[in-house]
Amino acid sequence: ADTNNGTVPTPLTNYLDTQYFGEISIGSPAQMFNVVFDTGSANLWVPSQSCSPFSTACFTHNRYDASKSRTYIENGTGFSIQYASGNVRGFLSEDVVVVGGIPVVQVFAEATALSAMPFIFAKFDGVLGMGYPNAAIDGITPVFDHIMSQHVLKEEVFSIYYSRDPKRSPGGELVLGGTDPNYYTGSFNYINTRQTGKWELTMKGVSVGREMMFCAEGCTAVIDTGSSYITGPASSVSVLMKTIGAQLDESGYKVNCDTVKTLPSVKFLLGGQEYSLTQEDYILWQSQIEGEVCTVTFRGLDVPPPTGPIWILGANFIARYYTEFDRRNNRIGFATAV
Ligand SMILES: COCCCC[C@@](O)(c1ccccc1-c1ccccc1)[C@@H]1CCCN(C(=O)[C@H]2C[C@@H](N)[C@@H](O)C2)C1
């Protein structure tokens, strides 16, 4: 592929509009892995060849084999990371990691234990954190920071496109060092991050239809490429769901599919602009055995203070608004995705 400003775009796979991931390599010769590029975390981990045979989630994914890499550097420090649901334990290793055609010598974690939930459902192997260094466990320098220090990027930014339609190819795209005009229209609107060190913004309100219902006093919005959905404080989301007539069942909020066209838009007020999601942006239509099921891609999640209360804007938001993450100016840019 042609290299513009020293990098090649990384095509992403879109699995059912809920999991987006792309390929990287680790080791020499290259061992390939599918990873989620996750702005909500800052470490790289992949399953390890030495994972326990009882860890099903480990065994059903590609595993890194240090003994097969001539550039492997031993470390061995313990590692564990806890997600909103699911946890990963293992140890640190170092090797050549290639992302978007750029090689870096990277400390990463070999996962020897992956919680079955939710990783048995993962169509990807691991996670590549695109967050800031101070969010990195064990003080490990993140991949993008190593890339920036090589001064090969035209700009110290990375951009993410997530397709909305699983059948559309590519399912998405990561660009290191710039943006891809093929996937957005119009100009970018930039908002400074709240405090350098996290990909989060101050949000000024959440409106349903024309009425501002939440966050009128201001709140935090995390722009998280590693989240499938939008999450908000459980109380706010439950009021929002009641407003649109959604019922909560064991796998999330559902609406009756033939009411979908009457649902109101939900608008997020960021940096003086309203970012609107229409019902087609926030409803996931799935044809299942019992017929059409319409899932609302909002979840309640209470994050305790001081971090919370927060709203997390994930893949369904990014699919509508092409997102540029700017490390040089500590800001996030949104443009209308095409
Ligand atoms: C857009 O593609 C998203 C990938 C799917 C994310 C996810 O839906 C998932 C689904 C199935 C199997 C594993 C995982 C998954 C689990 C952990 C890490 C990465 C992916 C996560 C489910 C649990 C809540 N959640 C997060 O906390 C995420 C929030 C994020 N910041 C991460 O750190 C963890 C999202």
mmCIF file of C-alpha atoms and ligand atoms in Angstrom:
data_model
loop_
_atom_site.group_PDB
_atom_site.id
_atom_site.type_symbol
_atom_site.label_atom_id
_atom_site.label_comp_id
_atom_site.label_asym_id
_atom_site.label_seq_id
_atom_site.Cartn_x
_atom_site.Cartn_y
_atom_site.Cartn_z
ATOM 1 C CA ALA A 1 0.000 0.000 0.000
ATOM 2 C CA ASP A 2 1.245 3.551 -0.639
ATOM 3 C CA THR A 3 2.662 5.279 2.411
ATOM 4 C CA ASN A 4 1.334 8.765 2.952
ATOM 5 C CA ASN A 5 3.366 10.740 5.510
ATOM 6 C CA GLY A 6 5.321 7.612 6.438
ATOM 7 C CA THR A 7 2.379 5.469 7.528
ATOM 8 C CA VAL A 8 -0.087 3.126 5.877
ATOM 9 C CA PRO A 9 -3.718 3.109 6.994
ATOM 10 C CA THR A 10 -4.700 0.017 9.007
ATOM 11 C CA PRO A 11 -7.995 -1.444 7.759
ATOM 12 C CA LEU A 12 -10.315 -2.575 10.573
ATOM 13 C CA THR A 13 -12.785 -5.438 10.690
ATOM 14 C CA ASN A 14 -16.316 -4.650 11.875
ATOM 15 C CA TYR A 15 -17.956 -7.574 13.646
ATOM 16 C CA LEU A 16 -21.694 -6.917 13.944
ATOM 17 C CA ASP A 17 -21.142 -3.191 14.621
ATOM 18 C CA THR A 18 -19.999 -4.145 18.132
ATOM 19 C CA GLN A 19 -16.365 -5.208 17.785
ATOM 20 C CA TYR A 20 -13.851 -3.301 15.627
ATOM 21 C CA PHE A 21 -10.256 -4.519 15.362
ATOM 22 C CA GLY A 22 -7.193 -4.449 13.104
ATOM 23 C CA GLU A 23 -4.030 -6.458 12.510
ATOM 24 C CA ILE A 24 -0.581 -5.866 14.037
ATOM 25 C CA SER A 25 2.481 -8.083 14.128
ATOM 26 C CA ILE A 26 4.783 -8.955 17.040
ATOM 27 C CA GLY A 27 8.173 -10.647 16.767
ATOM 28 C CA SER A 28 10.600 -11.714 14.038
ATOM 29 C CA PRO A 29 9.446 -13.455 11.962
ATOM 30 C CA ALA A 30 6.109 -11.626 12.300
ATOM 31 C CA GLN A 31 3.399 -13.253 14.409
ATOM 32 C CA MET A 32 0.015 -11.687 13.446
ATOM 33 C CA PHE A 33 -2.645 -10.571 15.960
ATOM 34 C CA ASN A 34 -6.020 -8.867 15.723
ATOM 35 C CA VAL A 35 -6.301 -6.105 18.329
ATOM 36 C CA VAL A 36 -8.852 -3.521 19.403
ATOM 37 C CA PHE A 37 -7.283 -0.027 19.181
ATOM 38 C CA ASP A 38 -8.587 1.249 22.494
ATOM 39 C CA THR A 39 -8.411 4.930 23.527
ATOM 40 C CA GLY A 40 -9.832 3.906 26.912
ATOM 41 C CA SER A 41 -6.687 2.041 27.963
ATOM 42 C CA ALA A 42 -2.944 2.382 27.389
ATOM 43 C CA ASN A 43 -1.372 -1.095 27.412
ATOM 44 C CA LEU A 44 -0.816 -3.721 24.729
ATOM 45 C CA TRP A 45 -1.582 -7.338 25.564
ATOM 46 C CA VAL A 46 -2.060 -10.473 23.465
ATOM 47 C CA PRO A 47 -2.669 -14.107 24.512
ATOM 48 C CA SER A 48 0.486 -16.054 25.385
ATOM 49 C CA GLN A 49 1.665 -19.402 24.053
ATOM 50 C CA SER A 50 2.213 -20.283 27.728
ATOM 51 C CA CYS A 51 -1.404 -19.623 28.734
ATOM 52 C CA SER A 52 -3.043 -22.338 30.795
ATOM 53 C CA PRO A 53 -4.955 -24.912 28.722
ATOM 54 C CA PHE A 54 -7.905 -24.301 31.085
ATOM 55 C CA SER A 55 -8.213 -20.730 29.832
ATOM 56 C CA THR A 56 -10.609 -21.372 26.936
ATOM 57 C CA ALA A 57 -10.567 -17.727 25.874
ATOM 58 C CA CYS A 58 -6.789 -17.940 25.540
ATOM 59 C CA PHE A 59 -6.797 -21.198 23.647
ATOM 60 C CA THR A 60 -9.281 -20.053 21.004
ATOM 61 C CA HIS A 61 -7.149 -17.053 19.964
ATOM 62 C CA ASN A 62 -3.756 -16.419 18.341
ATOM 63 C CA ARG A 63 -0.997 -16.715 20.921
ATOM 64 C CA TYR A 64 2.462 -15.082 21.039
ATOM 65 C CA ASP A 65 5.326 -17.567 21.125
ATOM 66 C CA ALA A 66 8.491 -15.926 22.446
ATOM 67 C CA SER A 67 10.597 -19.002 21.594
ATOM 68 C CA LYS A 68 9.865 -18.412 17.895
ATOM 69 C CA SER A 69 11.010 -14.761 17.824
ATOM 70 C CA ARG A 70 14.666 -13.828 17.373
ATOM 71 C CA THR A 71 13.981 -10.268 18.587
ATOM 72 C CA TYR A 72 12.280 -11.370 21.841
ATOM 73 C CA ILE A 73 13.615 -9.700 25.033
ATOM 74 C CA GLU A 74 12.679 -11.305 28.351
ATOM 75 C CA ASN A 75 11.105 -9.197 31.138
ATOM 76 C CA GLY A 76 8.823 -11.402 33.272
ATOM 77 C CA THR A 77 7.258 -8.668 35.461
ATOM 78 C CA GLY A 78 3.695 -9.585 36.516
ATOM 79 C CA PHE A 79 0.768 -7.849 34.801
ATOM 80 C CA SER A 80 -2.955 -7.678 35.394
ATOM 81 C CA ILE A 81 -5.671 -5.379 34.015
ATOM 82 C CA GLN A 82 -9.305 -5.105 35.076
ATOM 83 C CA TYR A 83 -12.029 -3.956 32.653
ATOM 84 C CA ALA A 84 -15.638 -2.930 33.287
ATOM 85 C CA SER A 85 -16.232 -6.617 32.732
ATOM 86 C CA GLY A 86 -13.445 -9.103 32.351
ATOM 87 C CA ASN A 87 -9.838 -9.262 33.482
ATOM 88 C CA VAL A 88 -6.475 -10.243 32.046
ATOM 89 C CA ARG A 89 -3.418 -11.571 33.913
ATOM 90 C CA GLY A 90 0.031 -12.419 32.621
ATOM 91 C CA PHE A 91 3.616 -11.181 32.436
ATOM 92 C CA LEU A 92 5.602 -8.587 30.489
ATOM 93 C CA SER A 93 7.783 -9.275 27.460
ATOM 94 C CA GLU A 94 9.464 -7.032 24.914
ATOM 95 C CA ASP A 95 9.652 -7.451 21.147
ATOM 96 C CA VAL A 96 9.293 -5.642 17.816
ATOM 97 C CA VAL A 97 5.648 -4.587 17.271
ATOM 98 C CA VAL A 98 4.585 -3.328 13.823
ATOM 99 C CA VAL A 99 1.479 -1.067 13.630
ATOM 100 C CA GLY A 100 0.475 0.617 10.356
ATOM 101 C CA GLY A 101 3.841 -0.324 8.850
ATOM 102 C CA ILE A 102 5.821 1.309 11.689
ATOM 103 C CA PRO A 103 8.069 -0.974 13.836
ATOM 104 C CA VAL A 104 8.651 -0.138 17.508
ATOM 105 C CA VAL A 105 10.445 -2.082 20.270
ATOM 106 C CA GLN A 106 7.569 -2.456 22.711
ATOM 107 C CA VAL A 107 7.001 -3.792 26.232
ATOM 108 C CA PHE A 108 3.679 -5.643 26.156
ATOM 109 C CA ALA A 109 1.870 -8.243 28.234
ATOM 110 C CA GLU A 110 1.598 -11.918 27.377
ATOM 111 C CA ALA A 111 -1.785 -12.931 28.767
ATOM 112 C CA THR A 112 -1.726 -16.288 30.518
ATOM 113 C CA ALA A 113 -5.225 -15.992 32.022
ATOM 114 C CA LEU A 114 -8.205 -14.357 30.276
ATOM 115 C CA SER A 115 -11.595 -14.360 31.990
ATOM 116 C CA ALA A 116 -13.987 -16.483 29.950
ATOM 117 C CA MET A 117 -16.464 -13.622 30.147
ATOM 118 C CA PRO A 118 -16.345 -11.685 27.904
ATOM 119 C CA PHE A 119 -13.257 -12.930 26.040
ATOM 120 C CA ILE A 120 -14.802 -16.146 24.711
ATOM 121 C CA PHE A 121 -16.969 -13.783 22.629
ATOM 122 C CA ALA A 122 -13.997 -11.765 21.394
ATOM 123 C CA LYS A 123 -13.373 -12.025 17.643
ATOM 124 C CA PHE A 124 -10.024 -10.332 18.234
ATOM 125 C CA ASP A 125 -6.952 -11.592 20.105
ATOM 126 C CA GLY A 126 -5.853 -8.653 22.238
ATOM 127 C CA VAL A 127 -6.034 -4.949 23.010
ATOM 128 C CA LEU A 128 -3.680 -2.150 21.931
ATOM 129 C CA GLY A 129 -4.231 0.800 24.249
ATOM 130 C CA MET A 130 -4.134 4.191 22.491
ATOM 131 C CA GLY A 131 -4.469 6.131 25.741
ATOM 132 C CA TYR A 132 -1.969 8.491 27.378
ATOM 133 C CA PRO A 133 1.177 7.184 29.166
ATOM 134 C CA ASN A 134 -0.123 8.031 32.641
ATOM 135 C CA ALA A 135 -2.998 5.584 32.065
ATOM 136 C CA ALA A 136 -0.537 2.761 31.358
ATOM 137 C CA ILE A 137 -0.180 -0.005 33.937
ATOM 138 C CA ASP A 138 3.397 -0.594 35.232
ATOM 139 C CA GLY A 139 4.388 2.794 33.737
ATOM 140 C CA ILE A 140 4.989 1.158 30.348
ATOM 141 C CA THR A 141 5.480 3.587 27.427
ATOM 142 C CA PRO A 142 2.496 3.055 25.106
ATOM 143 C CA VAL A 143 2.871 2.078 21.442
ATOM 144 C CA PHE A 144 1.795 5.456 20.041
ATOM 145 C CA ASP A 145 4.318 7.273 22.244
ATOM 146 C CA HIS A 146 7.125 5.093 20.835
ATOM 147 C CA ILE A 147 5.845 5.881 17.323
ATOM 148 C CA MET A 148 5.780 9.649 18.037
ATOM 149 C CA SER A 149 9.374 9.569 19.306
ATOM 150 C CA GLN A 150 10.492 8.194 15.913
ATOM 151 C CA HIS A 151 9.328 11.463 14.243
ATOM 152 C CA VAL A 152 7.953 9.589 11.223
ATOM 153 C CA LEU A 153 4.434 11.004 11.535
ATOM 154 C CA LYS A 154 3.385 14.144 9.633
ATOM 155 C CA GLU A 155 1.251 15.091 12.653
ATOM 156 C CA GLU A 156 1.179 13.627 16.172
ATOM 157 C CA VAL A 157 -2.402 12.458 15.747
ATOM 158 C CA PHE A 158 -4.299 9.273 14.959
ATOM 159 C CA SER A 159 -7.784 8.944 13.496
ATOM 160 C CA ILE A 160 -10.482 6.300 13.608
ATOM 161 C CA TYR A 161 -13.251 5.449 11.142
ATOM 162 C CA TYR A 162 -15.828 2.812 12.145
ATOM 163 C CA SER A 163 -18.247 1.677 9.450
ATOM 164 C CA ARG A 164 -21.913 1.444 10.422
ATOM 165 C CA ASP A 165 -22.874 -1.324 8.080
ATOM 166 C CA PRO A 166 -21.185 -4.683 8.814
ATOM 167 C CA LYS A 167 -21.407 -5.568 5.137
ATOM 168 C CA ARG A 168 -19.462 -2.470 4.061
ATOM 169 C CA SER A 169 -15.729 -2.965 3.485
ATOM 170 C CA PRO A 170 -13.446 -2.016 5.117
ATOM 171 C CA GLY A 171 -15.184 -2.261 8.465
ATOM 172 C CA GLY A 172 -13.149 0.726 9.569
ATOM 173 C CA GLU A 173 -9.719 2.330 9.392
ATOM 174 C CA LEU A 174 -6.996 3.568 11.739
ATOM 175 C CA VAL A 175 -4.708 6.293 10.349
ATOM 176 C CA LEU A 176 -1.489 7.122 12.226
ATOM 177 C CA GLY A 177 -0.259 10.665 11.604
ATOM 178 C CA GLY A 178 -3.316 12.169 9.954
ATOM 179 C CA THR A 179 -6.901 11.657 8.770
ATOM 180 C CA ASP A 180 -8.457 9.926 5.732
ATOM 181 C CA PRO A 181 -10.707 12.278 3.713
ATOM 182 C CA ASN A 182 -12.337 9.244 2.103
ATOM 183 C CA TYR A 183 -14.292 8.683 5.303
ATOM 184 C CA TYR A 184 -15.501 12.137 6.375
ATOM 185 C CA THR A 185 -17.104 15.230 4.919
ATOM 186 C CA GLY A 186 -16.938 18.858 5.969
ATOM 187 C CA SER A 187 -14.463 20.306 8.455
ATOM 188 C CA PHE A 188 -13.399 19.127 11.894
ATOM 189 C CA ASN A 189 -14.720 20.669 15.093
ATOM 190 C CA TYR A 190 -12.045 20.474 17.801
ATOM 191 C CA ILE A 191 -12.554 20.246 21.564
ATOM 192 C CA ASN A 192 -9.689 20.372 24.076
ATOM 193 C CA THR A 193 -9.394 17.400 26.428
ATOM 194 C CA ARG A 194 -10.403 18.109 30.019
ATOM 195 C CA GLN A 195 -7.000 17.416 31.459
ATOM 196 C CA THR A 196 -4.061 16.103 29.463
ATOM 197 C CA GLY A 197 -3.735 12.438 30.247
ATOM 198 C CA LYS A 198 -7.145 11.090 29.161
ATOM 199 C CA TRP A 199 -9.197 11.119 25.989
ATOM 200 C CA GLU A 200 -12.097 12.855 27.721
ATOM 201 C CA LEU A 201 -14.015 16.094 27.131
ATOM 202 C CA THR A 202 -16.329 18.343 29.101
ATOM 203 C CA MET A 203 -19.866 17.756 27.880
ATOM 204 C CA LYS A 204 -22.432 20.520 28.352
ATOM 205 C CA GLY A 205 -25.642 18.495 28.067
ATOM 206 C CA VAL A 206 -27.522 15.519 26.668
ATOM 207 C CA SER A 207 -30.813 16.273 24.908
ATOM 208 C CA VAL A 208 -33.580 13.943 23.794
ATOM 209 C CA GLY A 209 -35.505 15.528 20.924
ATOM 210 C CA ARG A 210 -35.487 19.234 21.808
ATOM 211 C CA GLU A 211 -35.349 18.834 25.597
ATOM 212 C CA MET A 212 -32.047 18.858 27.504
ATOM 213 C CA MET A 213 -32.570 16.040 29.968
ATOM 214 C CA PHE A 214 -29.109 15.255 31.423
ATOM 215 C CA CYS A 215 -25.716 16.730 32.235
ATOM 216 C CA ALA A 216 -27.104 20.294 32.123
ATOM 217 C CA GLU A 217 -24.651 21.268 34.854
ATOM 218 C CA GLY A 218 -21.784 19.796 32.765
ATOM 219 C CA CYS A 219 -20.232 16.351 32.955
ATOM 220 C CA THR A 220 -17.375 14.275 31.523
ATOM 221 C CA ALA A 221 -17.542 12.487 28.149
ATOM 222 C CA VAL A 222 -14.919 9.815 27.438
ATOM 223 C CA ILE A 223 -14.350 9.210 23.703
ATOM 224 C CA ASP A 224 -13.636 5.492 23.793
ATOM 225 C CA THR A 225 -12.799 3.517 20.628
ATOM 226 C CA GLY A 226 -12.749 0.337 22.724
ATOM 227 C CA SER A 227 -16.372 0.575 23.832
ATOM 228 C CA SER A 228 -19.110 -0.871 21.651
ATOM 229 C CA TYR A 229 -21.862 1.305 23.044
ATOM 230 C CA ILE A 230 -22.649 4.588 24.743
ATOM 231 C CA THR A 231 -22.781 4.376 28.524
ATOM 232 C CA GLY A 232 -24.110 6.954 30.927
ATOM 233 C CA PRO A 233 -24.992 7.131 34.614
ATOM 234 C CA ALA A 234 -27.473 4.309 35.255
ATOM 235 C CA SER A 235 -30.182 6.660 36.574
ATOM 236 C CA SER A 236 -29.930 8.954 33.530
ATOM 237 C CA VAL A 237 -29.902 6.063 31.056
ATOM 238 C CA SER A 238 -32.924 4.460 32.689
ATOM 239 C CA VAL A 239 -34.864 7.763 32.380
ATOM 240 C CA LEU A 240 -33.689 8.039 28.738
ATOM 241 C CA MET A 241 -34.822 4.478 28.037
ATOM 242 C CA LYS A 242 -38.220 5.084 29.638
ATOM 243 C CA THR A 243 -38.599 8.158 27.404
ATOM 244 C CA ILE A 244 -38.065 6.059 24.272
ATOM 245 C CA GLY A 245 -40.115 3.154 25.595
ATOM 246 C CA ALA A 246 -37.230 0.692 25.876
ATOM 247 C CA GLN A 247 -37.411 -2.343 28.172
ATOM 248 C CA LEU A 248 -34.348 -3.696 29.981
ATOM 249 C CA ASP A 249 -33.784 -7.419 29.659
ATOM 250 C CA GLU A 250 -30.781 -9.614 30.484
ATOM 251 C CA SER A 251 -28.891 -8.574 27.356
ATOM 252 C CA GLY A 252 -29.621 -4.837 27.437
ATOM 253 C CA TYR A 253 -32.376 -2.401 26.440
ATOM 254 C CA LYS A 254 -34.766 -3.454 23.693
ATOM 255 C CA VAL A 255 -37.451 -1.595 21.764
ATOM 256 C CA ASN A 256 -40.245 -2.897 19.592
ATOM 257 C CA CYS A 257 -38.753 -2.748 16.071
ATOM 258 C CA ASP A 258 -41.797 -1.134 14.494
ATOM 259 C CA THR A 259 -41.579 1.839 16.871
ATOM 260 C CA VAL A 260 -37.968 2.564 15.759
ATOM 261 C CA LYS A 261 -38.852 5.142 13.082
ATOM 262 C CA THR A 262 -40.729 7.238 15.664
ATOM 263 C CA LEU A 263 -37.826 7.392 18.157
ATOM 264 C CA PRO A 264 -36.294 10.817 18.938
ATOM 265 C CA SER A 265 -32.695 11.839 18.249
ATOM 266 C CA VAL A 266 -30.285 11.962 21.189
ATOM 267 C CA LYS A 267 -27.942 14.957 21.093
ATOM 268 C CA PHE A 268 -24.605 15.410 22.887
ATOM 269 C CA LEU A 269 -23.457 19.017 23.407
ATOM 270 C CA LEU A 270 -19.674 19.087 22.992
ATOM 271 C CA GLY A 271 -17.535 22.170 22.312
ATOM 272 C CA GLY A 272 -20.536 24.322 21.413
ATOM 273 C CA GLN A 273 -21.798 21.848 18.809
ATOM 274 C CA GLU A 274 -24.650 19.364 19.104
ATOM 275 C CA TYR A 275 -23.725 15.819 18.010
ATOM 276 C CA SER A 276 -26.976 14.115 17.157
ATOM 277 C CA LEU A 277 -27.567 10.382 16.942
ATOM 278 C CA THR A 278 -30.722 9.335 15.122
ATOM 279 C CA GLN A 279 -32.574 6.147 15.890
ATOM 280 C CA GLU A 280 -30.692 4.341 13.093
ATOM 281 C CA ASP A 281 -27.423 5.361 14.791
ATOM 282 C CA TYR A 282 -28.368 4.042 18.205
ATOM 283 C CA ILE A 283 -30.578 1.065 17.397
ATOM 284 C CA LEU A 284 -28.922 -2.262 16.529
ATOM 285 C CA TRP A 285 -31.250 -4.340 14.339
ATOM 286 C CA GLN A 286 -30.528 -8.042 14.759
ATOM 287 C CA SER A 287 -32.587 -10.731 13.043
ATOM 288 C CA GLN A 288 -32.656 -13.595 15.486
ATOM 289 C CA ILE A 289 -34.575 -16.863 15.649
ATOM 290 C CA GLU A 290 -37.500 -15.191 17.392
ATOM 291 C CA GLY A 291 -37.567 -12.543 14.651
ATOM 292 C CA GLU A 292 -36.236 -8.974 14.471
ATOM 293 C CA VAL A 293 -34.719 -7.782 17.770
ATOM 294 C CA CYS A 294 -33.990 -4.056 18.181
ATOM 295 C CA THR A 295 -31.337 -3.347 20.803
ATOM 296 C CA VAL A 296 -30.694 0.176 22.037
ATOM 297 C CA THR A 297 -26.919 0.746 22.063
ATOM 298 C CA PHE A 298 -26.958 2.620 25.379
ATOM 299 C CA ARG A 299 -25.946 1.029 28.671
ATOM 300 C CA GLY A 300 -26.131 2.270 32.240
ATOM 301 C CA LEU A 301 -22.716 2.314 33.924
ATOM 302 C CA ASP A 302 -21.980 4.098 37.192
ATOM 303 C CA VAL A 303 -18.323 5.085 37.465
ATOM 304 C CA PRO A 304 -17.559 6.159 41.050
ATOM 305 C CA PRO A 305 -16.201 9.690 41.740
ATOM 306 C CA PRO A 306 -13.717 11.293 41.264
ATOM 307 C CA THR A 307 -13.596 9.809 37.729
ATOM 308 C CA GLY A 308 -17.379 9.589 37.448
ATOM 309 C CA PRO A 309 -20.104 10.387 36.807
ATOM 310 C CA ILE A 310 -19.191 10.035 33.143
ATOM 311 C CA TRP A 311 -20.714 9.321 29.768
ATOM 312 C CA ILE A 312 -18.667 7.003 27.539
ATOM 313 C CA LEU A 313 -19.155 7.646 23.803
ATOM 314 C CA GLY A 314 -18.136 4.461 22.004
ATOM 315 C CA ALA A 315 -18.297 2.833 18.573
ATOM 316 C CA ASN A 316 -21.877 3.817 17.743
ATOM 317 C CA PHE A 317 -20.949 7.508 18.260
ATOM 318 C CA ILE A 318 -17.624 7.228 16.389
ATOM 319 C CA ALA A 319 -19.370 5.466 13.475
ATOM 320 C CA ARG A 320 -21.402 8.659 12.975
ATOM 321 C CA TYR A 321 -18.597 11.138 13.774
ATOM 322 C CA TYR A 322 -15.129 10.449 12.293
ATOM 323 C CA THR A 323 -12.723 11.094 15.174
ATOM 324 C CA GLU A 324 -9.182 12.537 15.243
ATOM 325 C CA PHE A 325 -7.190 12.151 18.469
ATOM 326 C CA ASP A 326 -4.574 14.907 18.635
ATOM 327 C CA ARG A 327 -1.683 14.285 21.079
ATOM 328 C CA ARG A 328 0.196 17.415 19.949
ATOM 329 C CA ASN A 329 -2.609 19.778 20.986
ATOM 330 C CA ASN A 330 -4.411 17.549 23.532
ATOM 331 C CA ARG A 331 -7.714 17.839 21.672
ATOM 332 C CA ILE A 332 -10.218 15.652 19.833
ATOM 333 C CA GLY A 333 -11.665 16.536 16.427
ATOM 334 C CA PHE A 334 -15.011 15.348 15.035
ATOM 335 C CA ALA A 335 -16.207 15.460 11.429
ATOM 336 C CA THR A 336 -19.307 13.899 9.884
ATOM 337 C CA ALA A 337 -18.453 10.350 8.824
ATOM 338 C CA VAL A 338 -19.484 9.193 5.350
HETATM 339 C C1 LIG B 1 -15.236 -1.135 19.353
HETATM 340 O O1 LIG B 1 -14.815 -2.457 19.629
HETATM 341 C C2 LIG B 1 -14.890 -2.697 20.999
HETATM 342 C C3 LIG B 1 -14.370 -4.113 21.325
HETATM 343 C C4 LIG B 1 -15.397 -4.829 22.184
HETATM 344 C C5 LIG B 1 -15.372 -4.293 23.632
HETATM 345 C C6 LIG B 1 -16.234 -5.179 24.527
HETATM 346 O O2 LIG B 1 -17.588 -4.936 24.114
HETATM 347 C C7 LIG B 1 -15.895 -6.663 24.369
HETATM 348 C C8 LIG B 1 -16.859 -7.452 23.768
HETATM 349 C C9 LIG B 1 -16.624 -8.834 23.597
HETATM 350 C C10 LIG B 1 -15.431 -9.423 24.049
HETATM 351 C C11 LIG B 1 -14.474 -8.609 24.667
HETATM 352 C C12 LIG B 1 -14.668 -7.241 24.819
HETATM 353 C C13 LIG B 1 -13.574 -6.506 25.444
HETATM 354 C C14 LIG B 1 -13.354 -6.620 26.820
HETATM 355 C C15 LIG B 1 -12.271 -5.938 27.407
HETATM 356 C C16 LIG B 1 -11.389 -5.204 26.618
HETATM 357 C C17 LIG B 1 -11.614 -5.088 25.237
HETATM 358 C C18 LIG B 1 -12.686 -5.747 24.648
HETATM 359 C C19 LIG B 1 -16.161 -4.789 26.026
HETATM 360 C C20 LIG B 1 -17.161 -5.581 26.855
HETATM 361 C C21 LIG B 1 -17.032 -5.192 28.342
HETATM 362 C C22 LIG B 1 -17.207 -3.682 28.529
HETATM 363 N N1 LIG B 1 -16.239 -3.041 27.665
HETATM 364 C C23 LIG B 1 -15.123 -2.424 28.199
HETATM 365 O O3 LIG B 1 -14.922 -2.284 29.388
HETATM 366 C C24 LIG B 1 -14.080 -1.877 27.234
HETATM 367 C C25 LIG B 1 -13.962 -0.350 27.298
HETATM 368 C C26 LIG B 1 -12.677 -0.139 26.550
HETATM 369 N N2 LIG B 1 -12.066 1.132 26.895
HETATM 370 C C27 LIG B 1 -11.777 -1.320 26.914
HETATM 371 O O4 LIG B 1 -10.739 -0.878 27.756
HETATM 372 C C28 LIG B 1 -12.676 -2.331 27.601
HETATM 373 C C29 LIG B 1 -16.444 -3.308 26.221
#
